[in-house]
PDB file of C-alpha atoms in Angstrom:
ATOM      1  CA  UNK G   1      28.565 -19.152 -24.764  1.00  0.00           C
ATOM      2  CA  UNK G   2      30.943 -16.307 -25.676  1.00  0.00           C
ATOM      3  CA  UNK G   3      34.062 -18.413 -26.290  1.00  0.00           C
ATOM      4  CA  UNK G   4      37.168 -16.222 -26.081  1.00  0.00           C
ATOM      5  CA  UNK G   5      36.691 -12.529 -25.467  1.00  0.00           C
ATOM      6  CA  UNK G   6      39.449  -9.962 -25.826  1.00  0.00           C
ATOM      7  CA  UNK G   7      39.306  -6.443 -24.483  1.00  0.00           C
ATOM      8  CA  UNK G   8      39.895  -3.852 -25.731  1.00  0.00           C
ATOM      9  CA  UNK G   9      39.466  -4.327 -29.472  1.00  0.00           C
ATOM     10  CA  UNK G  10      41.438  -1.225 -30.404  1.00  0.00           C
ATOM     11  CA  UNK G  11      43.930   0.912 -28.534  1.00  0.00           C
ATOM     12  CA  UNK G  12      46.404   3.654 -29.290  1.00  0.00           C
ATOM     13  CA  UNK G  13      49.255   4.146 -26.852  1.00  0.00           C
ATOM     14  CA  UNK G  14      52.055   6.629 -26.618  1.00  0.00           C
ATOM     15  CA  UNK G  15      55.591   5.329 -26.371  1.00  0.00           C
ATOM     16  CA  UNK G  16      56.391   4.521 -22.765  1.00  0.00           C
ATOM     17  CA  UNK G  17      52.812   4.057 -21.622  1.00  0.00           C
ATOM     18  CA  UNK G  18      51.659   0.831 -20.084  1.00  0.00           C
ATOM     19  CA  UNK G  19      48.537  -1.202 -20.609  1.00  0.00           C
ATOM     20  CA  UNK G  20      46.989  -4.593 -20.025  1.00  0.00           C
ATOM     21  CA  UNK G  21      45.110  -6.685 -22.539  1.00  0.00           C
ATOM     22  CA  UNK G  22      42.509  -9.007 -21.093  1.00  0.00           C
ATOM     23  CA  UNK G  23      41.568 -12.393 -22.457  1.00  0.00           C
ATOM     24  CA  UNK G  24      38.619 -14.238 -20.958  1.00  0.00           C
ATOM     25  CA  UNK G  25      37.314 -17.678 -21.865  1.00  0.00           C
ATOM     26  CA  UNK G  26      34.201 -19.426 -20.610  1.00  0.00           C
ATOM     27  CA  UNK G  27      34.957 -22.937 -21.855  1.00  0.00           C
ATOM     28  CA  UNK G  28      36.943 -24.127 -18.834  1.00  0.00           C
ATOM     29  CA  UNK G  29      40.025 -24.550 -21.003  1.00  0.00           C
ATOM     30  CA  UNK G  30      43.322 -25.279 -19.300  1.00  0.00           C
ATOM     31  CA  UNK G  31      45.612 -23.822 -21.952  1.00  0.00           C
ATOM     32  CA  UNK G  32      45.710 -20.195 -22.979  1.00  0.00           C
ATOM     33  CA  UNK G  33      47.967 -18.286 -25.357  1.00  0.00           C
ATOM     34  CA  UNK G  34      48.899 -14.826 -26.531  1.00  0.00           C
ATOM     35  CA  UNK G  35      50.031 -14.314 -30.121  1.00  0.00           C
ATOM     36  CA  UNK G  36      50.974 -11.262 -32.098  1.00  0.00           C
ATOM     37  CA  UNK G  37      50.402 -10.929 -35.807  1.00  0.00           C
ATOM     38  CA  UNK G  38      52.526  -8.694 -37.985  1.00  0.00           C
ATOM     39  CA  UNK G  39      52.396  -8.351 -41.781  1.00  0.00           C
ATOM     40  CA  UNK G  40      54.292 -11.142 -43.481  1.00  0.00           C
ATOM     41  CA  UNK G  41      55.212 -12.786 -40.174  1.00  0.00           C
ATOM     42  CA  UNK G  42      52.205 -14.938 -39.433  1.00  0.00           C
ATOM     43  CA  UNK G  43      51.223 -15.380 -35.801  1.00  0.00           C
ATOM     44  CA  UNK G  44      54.028 -15.613 -33.296  1.00  0.00           C
ATOM     45  CA  UNK G  45      53.617 -16.914 -29.778  1.00  0.00           C
ATOM     46  CA  UNK G  46      54.369 -14.415 -27.017  1.00  0.00           C
ATOM     47  CA  UNK G  47      53.502 -16.321 -23.835  1.00  0.00           C
ATOM     48  CA  UNK G  48      51.309 -19.208 -22.910  1.00  0.00           C
ATOM     49  CA  UNK G  49      49.828 -20.887 -19.874  1.00  0.00           C
ATOM     50  CA  UNK G  50      49.036 -24.543 -19.285  1.00  0.00           C
ATOM     51  CA  UNK G  51      46.972 -23.921 -16.188  1.00  0.00           C
ATOM     52  CA  UNK G  52      45.990 -21.464 -13.502  1.00  0.00           C
ATOM     53  CA  UNK G  53      49.036 -19.916 -11.896  1.00  0.00           C
ATOM     54  CA  UNK G  54      51.447 -21.052 -14.608  1.00  0.00           C
ATOM     55  CA  UNK G  55      52.983 -19.126 -17.484  1.00  0.00           C
ATOM     56  CA  UNK G  56      55.787 -19.748 -19.947  1.00  0.00           C
ATOM     57  CA  UNK G  57      57.631 -17.817 -22.623  1.00  0.00           C
ATOM     58  CA  UNK G  58      56.974 -18.282 -26.274  1.00  0.00           C
ATOM     59  CA  UNK G  59      58.914 -17.180 -29.318  1.00  0.00           C
ATOM     60  CA  UNK G  60      58.770 -13.398 -28.784  1.00  0.00           C
ATOM     61  CA  UNK G  61      58.320 -12.687 -25.052  1.00  0.00           C
ATOM     62  CA  UNK G  62      60.520  -9.598 -24.652  1.00  0.00           C
ATOM     63  CA  UNK G  63      58.684  -6.489 -23.539  1.00  0.00           C
ATOM     64  CA  UNK G  64      55.618  -8.408 -22.338  1.00  0.00           C
ATOM     65  CA  UNK G  65      54.486  -9.935 -19.085  1.00  0.00           C
ATOM     66  CA  UNK G  66      51.537 -12.198 -18.403  1.00  0.00           C
ATOM     67  CA  UNK G  67      49.512 -13.491 -15.511  1.00  0.00           C
ATOM     68  CA  UNK G  68      46.991 -16.290 -15.069  1.00  0.00           C
ATOM     69  CA  UNK G  69      45.558 -15.757 -11.618  1.00  0.00           C
ATOM     70  CA  UNK G  70      42.215 -17.244 -12.578  1.00  0.00           C
ATOM     71  CA  UNK G  71      41.683 -20.135 -14.943  1.00  0.00           C
ATOM     72  CA  UNK G  72      39.365 -18.181 -17.175  1.00  0.00           C
ATOM     73  CA  UNK G  73      41.562 -15.099 -17.577  1.00  0.00           C
ATOM     74  CA  UNK G  74      44.929 -14.541 -19.189  1.00  0.00           C
ATOM     75  CA  UNK G  75      46.356 -11.027 -19.022  1.00  0.00           C
ATOM     76  CA  UNK G  76      49.031  -9.588 -21.276  1.00  0.00           C
ATOM     77  CA  UNK G  77      50.889  -6.555 -20.001  1.00  0.00           C
ATOM     78  CA  UNK G  78      53.071  -4.013 -21.723  1.00  0.00           C
ATOM     79  CA  UNK G  79      55.052  -2.128 -19.088  1.00  0.00           C
ATOM     80  CA  UNK G  80      56.606   0.467 -21.401  1.00  0.00           C
ATOM     81  CA  UNK G  81      55.129   0.371 -24.872  1.00  0.00           C
ATOM     82  CA  UNK G  82      57.371   0.747 -27.901  1.00  0.00           C
ATOM     83  CA  UNK G  83      56.454   1.363 -31.553  1.00  0.00           C
ATOM     84  CA  UNK G  84      57.762  -2.152 -32.323  1.00  0.00           C
ATOM     85  CA  UNK G  85      54.842  -3.489 -30.307  1.00  0.00           C
ATOM     86  CA  UNK G  86      52.352  -2.103 -32.788  1.00  0.00           C
ATOM     87  CA  UNK G  87      50.557  -5.238 -33.859  1.00  0.00           C
ATOM     88  CA  UNK G  88      47.368  -7.239 -33.764  1.00  0.00           C
ATOM     89  CA  UNK G  89      47.205  -9.410 -30.671  1.00  0.00           C
ATOM     90  CA  UNK G  90      45.255 -12.645 -30.558  1.00  0.00           C
ATOM     91  CA  UNK G  91      44.385 -14.680 -27.539  1.00  0.00           C
ATOM     92  CA  UNK G  92      43.516 -18.364 -27.823  1.00  0.00           C
ATOM     93  CA  UNK G  93      42.500 -21.176 -25.537  1.00  0.00           C
ATOM     94  CA  UNK G  94      42.510 -24.939 -25.769  1.00  0.00           C
ATOM     95  CA  UNK G  95      41.243 -27.788 -23.591  1.00  0.00           C
ATOM     96  CA  UNK G  96      44.623 -29.398 -23.968  1.00  0.00           C
ATOM     97  CA  UNK G  97      47.280 -28.333 -26.422  1.00  0.00           C
ATOM     98  CA  UNK G  98      46.634 -31.048 -28.987  1.00  0.00           C
ATOM     99  CA  UNK G  99      42.957 -30.278 -29.313  1.00  0.00           C
ATOM    100  CA  UNK G 100      41.256 -27.508 -31.205  1.00  0.00           C
ATOM    101  CA  UNK G 101      42.096 -23.920 -30.448  1.00  0.00           C
ATOM    102  CA  UNK G 102      39.550 -21.157 -30.014  1.00  0.00           C
ATOM    103  CA  UNK G 103      40.734 -17.690 -30.932  1.00  0.00           C
ATOM    104  CA  UNK G 104      39.502 -14.315 -29.834  1.00  0.00           C
ATOM    105  CA  UNK G 105      38.705 -11.639 -32.376  1.00  0.00           C
ATOM    106  CA  UNK G 106      41.944  -9.756 -31.828  1.00  0.00           C
ATOM    107  CA  UNK G 107      43.145  -6.454 -30.388  1.00  0.00           C
ATOM    108  CA  UNK G 108      44.655  -3.899 -32.721  1.00  0.00           C
ATOM    109  CA  UNK G 109      47.300  -1.954 -30.811  1.00  0.00           C
ATOM    110  CA  UNK G 110      49.115   1.054 -32.187  1.00  0.00           C
ATOM    111  CA  UNK G 111      52.033   2.604 -30.338  1.00  0.00           C
ATOM    112  CA  UNK G 112      52.941   6.110 -31.486  1.00  0.00           C
TER     113      UNK G 112
ATOM    114  CA  UNK O   1      62.679 -27.259 -33.400  1.00  0.00           C
ATOM    115  CA  UNK O   2      59.277 -27.032 -34.958  1.00  0.00           C
ATOM    116  CA  UNK O   3      58.800 -25.019 -38.117  1.00  0.00           C
ATOM    117  CA  UNK O   4      56.101 -24.445 -40.696  1.00  0.00           C
ATOM    118  CA  UNK O   5      56.936 -23.072 -44.124  1.00  0.00           C
ATOM    119  CA  UNK O   6      54.423 -21.613 -46.521  1.00  0.00           C
ATOM    120  CA  UNK O   7      56.568 -20.710 -49.478  1.00  0.00           C
ATOM    121  CA  UNK O   8      53.792 -18.989 -51.427  1.00  0.00           C
ATOM    122  CA  UNK O   9      53.408 -15.482 -50.084  1.00  0.00           C
ATOM    123  CA  UNK O  10      50.655 -14.417 -52.453  1.00  0.00           C
ATOM    124  CA  UNK O  11      48.537 -16.196 -55.033  1.00  0.00           C
ATOM    125  CA  UNK O  12      46.103 -14.594 -57.457  1.00  0.00           C
ATOM    126  CA  UNK O  13      43.555 -16.597 -59.399  1.00  0.00           C
ATOM    127  CA  UNK O  14      40.402 -15.980 -61.353  1.00  0.00           C
ATOM    128  CA  UNK O  15      37.133 -17.351 -60.116  1.00  0.00           C
ATOM    129  CA  UNK O  16      36.493 -21.040 -60.851  1.00  0.00           C
ATOM    130  CA  UNK O  17      40.190 -21.844 -61.020  1.00  0.00           C
ATOM    131  CA  UNK O  18      41.562 -24.532 -58.735  1.00  0.00           C
ATOM    132  CA  UNK O  19      44.339 -23.452 -56.406  1.00  0.00           C
ATOM    133  CA  UNK O  20      46.697 -25.332 -54.105  1.00  0.00           C
ATOM    134  CA  UNK O  21      48.330 -23.796 -51.065  1.00  0.00           C
ATOM    135  CA  UNK O  22      51.523 -25.482 -49.995  1.00  0.00           C
ATOM    136  CA  UNK O  23      52.607 -26.242 -46.442  1.00  0.00           C
ATOM    137  CA  UNK O  24      55.824 -27.945 -45.382  1.00  0.00           C
ATOM    138  CA  UNK O  25      56.561 -28.645 -41.755  1.00  0.00           C
ATOM    139  CA  UNK O  26      59.490 -29.725 -39.618  1.00  0.00           C
ATOM    140  CA  UNK O  27      59.261 -31.621 -36.380  1.00  0.00           C
ATOM    141  CA  UNK O  28      61.143 -34.367 -34.590  1.00  0.00           C
ATOM    142  CA  UNK O  29      58.034 -35.561 -32.795  1.00  0.00           C
ATOM    143  CA  UNK O  30      56.292 -38.737 -33.876  1.00  0.00           C
ATOM    144  CA  UNK O  31      52.940 -37.441 -32.696  1.00  0.00           C
ATOM    145  CA  UNK O  32      51.785 -34.045 -33.837  1.00  0.00           C
ATOM    146  CA  UNK O  33      48.806 -32.245 -35.264  1.00  0.00           C
ATOM    147  CA  UNK O  34      48.509 -30.050 -38.308  1.00  0.00           C
ATOM    148  CA  UNK O  35      45.965 -27.319 -38.808  1.00  0.00           C
ATOM    149  CA  UNK O  36      44.734 -24.936 -41.462  1.00  0.00           C
ATOM    150  CA  UNK O  37      43.133 -21.615 -40.597  1.00  0.00           C
ATOM    151  CA  UNK O  38      41.519 -18.974 -42.788  1.00  0.00           C
ATOM    152  CA  UNK O  39      41.732 -15.278 -41.991  1.00  0.00           C
ATOM    153  CA  UNK O  40      39.278 -13.267 -44.102  1.00  0.00           C
ATOM    154  CA  UNK O  41      39.608  -9.489 -44.479  1.00  0.00           C
ATOM    155  CA  UNK O  42      37.480  -9.061 -41.352  1.00  0.00           C
ATOM    156  CA  UNK O  43      40.432 -10.403 -39.374  1.00  0.00           C
ATOM    157  CA  UNK O  44      39.102 -13.320 -37.359  1.00  0.00           C
ATOM    158  CA  UNK O  45      40.751 -16.719 -37.508  1.00  0.00           C
ATOM    159  CA  UNK O  46      38.522 -19.458 -38.866  1.00  0.00           C
ATOM    160  CA  UNK O  47      39.413 -23.060 -38.161  1.00  0.00           C
ATOM    161  CA  UNK O  48      39.333 -25.276 -41.269  1.00  0.00           C
ATOM    162  CA  UNK O  49      40.861 -28.625 -40.393  1.00  0.00           C
ATOM    163  CA  UNK O  50      42.977 -30.564 -37.906  1.00  0.00           C
ATOM    164  CA  UNK O  51      44.875 -33.686 -38.869  1.00  0.00           C
ATOM    165  CA  UNK O  52      46.964 -35.921 -36.604  1.00  0.00           C
ATOM    166  CA  UNK O  53      50.239 -37.451 -37.669  1.00  0.00           C
ATOM    167  CA  UNK O  54      48.841 -40.976 -37.778  1.00  0.00           C
ATOM    168  CA  UNK O  55      46.076 -40.187 -40.208  1.00  0.00           C
ATOM    169  CA  UNK O  56      47.356 -39.762 -43.738  1.00  0.00           C
ATOM    170  CA  UNK O  57      43.997 -40.072 -45.400  1.00  0.00           C
ATOM    171  CA  UNK O  58      43.131 -37.196 -47.639  1.00  0.00           C
ATOM    172  CA  UNK O  59      40.227 -35.097 -46.469  1.00  0.00           C
ATOM    173  CA  UNK O  60      37.565 -33.501 -48.630  1.00  0.00           C
ATOM    174  CA  UNK O  61      35.006 -31.007 -47.426  1.00  0.00           C
ATOM    175  CA  UNK O  62      32.957 -29.464 -50.184  1.00  0.00           C
ATOM    176  CA  UNK O  63      35.316 -27.492 -52.402  1.00  0.00           C
ATOM    177  CA  UNK O  64      38.181 -27.920 -49.942  1.00  0.00           C
ATOM    178  CA  UNK O  65      40.571 -30.839 -49.866  1.00  0.00           C
ATOM    179  CA  UNK O  66      43.758 -31.582 -47.993  1.00  0.00           C
ATOM    180  CA  UNK O  67      46.667 -33.808 -48.933  1.00  0.00           C
ATOM    181  CA  UNK O  68      48.829 -34.969 -46.044  1.00  0.00           C
ATOM    182  CA  UNK O  69      52.076 -36.713 -46.937  1.00  0.00           C
ATOM    183  CA  UNK O  70      54.428 -37.628 -44.100  1.00  0.00           C
ATOM    184  CA  UNK O  71      57.097 -38.764 -46.554  1.00  0.00           C
ATOM    185  CA  UNK O  72      57.514 -35.198 -47.770  1.00  0.00           C
ATOM    186  CA  UNK O  73      56.374 -33.492 -44.544  1.00  0.00           C
ATOM    187  CA  UNK O  74      53.693 -31.663 -46.438  1.00  0.00           C
ATOM    188  CA  UNK O  75      50.078 -30.794 -45.737  1.00  0.00           C
ATOM    189  CA  UNK O  76      48.745 -29.060 -48.826  1.00  0.00           C
ATOM    190  CA  UNK O  77      45.350 -27.428 -49.194  1.00  0.00           C
ATOM    191  CA  UNK O  78      43.408 -27.297 -52.450  1.00  0.00           C
ATOM    192  CA  UNK O  79      40.391 -25.149 -53.216  1.00  0.00           C
ATOM    193  CA  UNK O  80      38.413 -26.370 -56.195  1.00  0.00           C
ATOM    194  CA  UNK O  81      36.464 -23.908 -58.318  1.00  0.00           C
ATOM    195  CA  UNK O  82      37.604 -20.927 -56.269  1.00  0.00           C
ATOM    196  CA  UNK O  83      35.190 -18.132 -55.418  1.00  0.00           C
ATOM    197  CA  UNK O  84      35.684 -14.493 -54.515  1.00  0.00           C
ATOM    198  CA  UNK O  85      34.690 -15.329 -50.926  1.00  0.00           C
ATOM    199  CA  UNK O  86      37.756 -17.547 -50.701  1.00  0.00           C
ATOM    200  CA  UNK O  87      39.951 -14.439 -50.764  1.00  0.00           C
ATOM    201  CA  UNK O  88      41.786 -14.491 -47.456  1.00  0.00           C
ATOM    202  CA  UNK O  89      45.052 -15.250 -45.750  1.00  0.00           C
ATOM    203  CA  UNK O  90      45.485 -18.954 -45.103  1.00  0.00           C
ATOM    204  CA  UNK O  91      47.695 -20.267 -42.342  1.00  0.00           C
ATOM    205  CA  UNK O  92      49.101 -23.706 -41.851  1.00  0.00           C
ATOM    206  CA  UNK O  93      50.054 -24.571 -38.270  1.00  0.00           C
ATOM    207  CA  UNK O  94      51.631 -27.361 -36.229  1.00  0.00           C
ATOM    208  CA  UNK O  95      51.242 -28.522 -32.647  1.00  0.00           C
ATOM    209  CA  UNK O  96      54.047 -30.565 -31.161  1.00  0.00           C
ATOM    210  CA  UNK O  97      53.732 -33.733 -29.111  1.00  0.00           C
ATOM    211  CA  UNK O  98      53.926 -31.817 -25.857  1.00  0.00           C
ATOM    212  CA  UNK O  99      50.973 -29.807 -27.036  1.00  0.00           C
ATOM    213  CA  UNK O 100      52.357 -26.610 -25.617  1.00  0.00           C
ATOM    214  CA  UNK O 101      51.584 -24.326 -28.512  1.00  0.00           C
ATOM    215  CA  UNK O 102      50.392 -23.883 -32.053  1.00  0.00           C
ATOM    216  CA  UNK O 103      53.188 -22.838 -34.409  1.00  0.00           C
ATOM    217  CA  UNK O 104      52.126 -20.947 -37.499  1.00  0.00           C
ATOM    218  CA  UNK O 105      53.535 -20.506 -40.950  1.00  0.00           C
ATOM    219  CA  UNK O 106      53.735 -16.978 -42.294  1.00  0.00           C
ATOM    220  CA  UNK O 107      50.588 -17.415 -44.328  1.00  0.00           C
ATOM    221  CA  UNK O 108      49.560 -17.309 -47.961  1.00  0.00           C
ATOM    222  CA  UNK O 109      47.392 -14.472 -49.208  1.00  0.00           C
ATOM    223  CA  UNK O 110      44.898 -15.729 -51.751  1.00  0.00           C
ATOM    224  CA  UNK O 111      43.151 -13.240 -54.001  1.00  0.00           C
ATOM    225  CA  UNK O 112      40.301 -14.495 -56.155  1.00  0.00           C
ATOM    226  CA  UNK O 113      39.002 -12.093 -58.770  1.00  0.00           C
ATOM    227  CA  UNK O 114      35.725 -12.318 -60.638  1.00  0.00           C
TER     228      UNK O 114
END
């Protein structure tokens, strides 16, 4: 039982490049989330999904897109990376939003 | 709007001292959940506790204890006899009644020296 797996773990991008972060969970959870963590800012919600085929914006959605084509996967896309998107990205899943959350180990993204 | 405030940005203590991390939350919901997470230097998020809004009993788990007071909208976390391994960033978080997302405070960095 792997829980929540994020790939890649580290990535360096040049400004303007695009990339996709993958989050996969094997717990059959309905809810999935993408957060970003910046120094002194805590974790801020980017987008979330309450089920396959659904997505919604969180607190800081600009510059990101997401897709949930399969229940177990939640993809976070950066179409044109900017240095302001340098951050650590965490994915999480939950059976239902009030229950416990399982977090991935994070992806450290640097945009130069 | 939901909000979690952790006013203490950084705390430094010497081993064996007790330390309390403060958490104040804002919500208009009558049903909600509060969480504490630990983030050690390795970076992963470690779940510590979840408390629902109807359960104001204090919780104790080993050296950890939590004090939930709805009257002051606070959910404080105390570490008794702190150890170097307790050095980490600690986050308080809130889930609203709709359960759509976990909202985090900005975290408190705890440094325990020997």
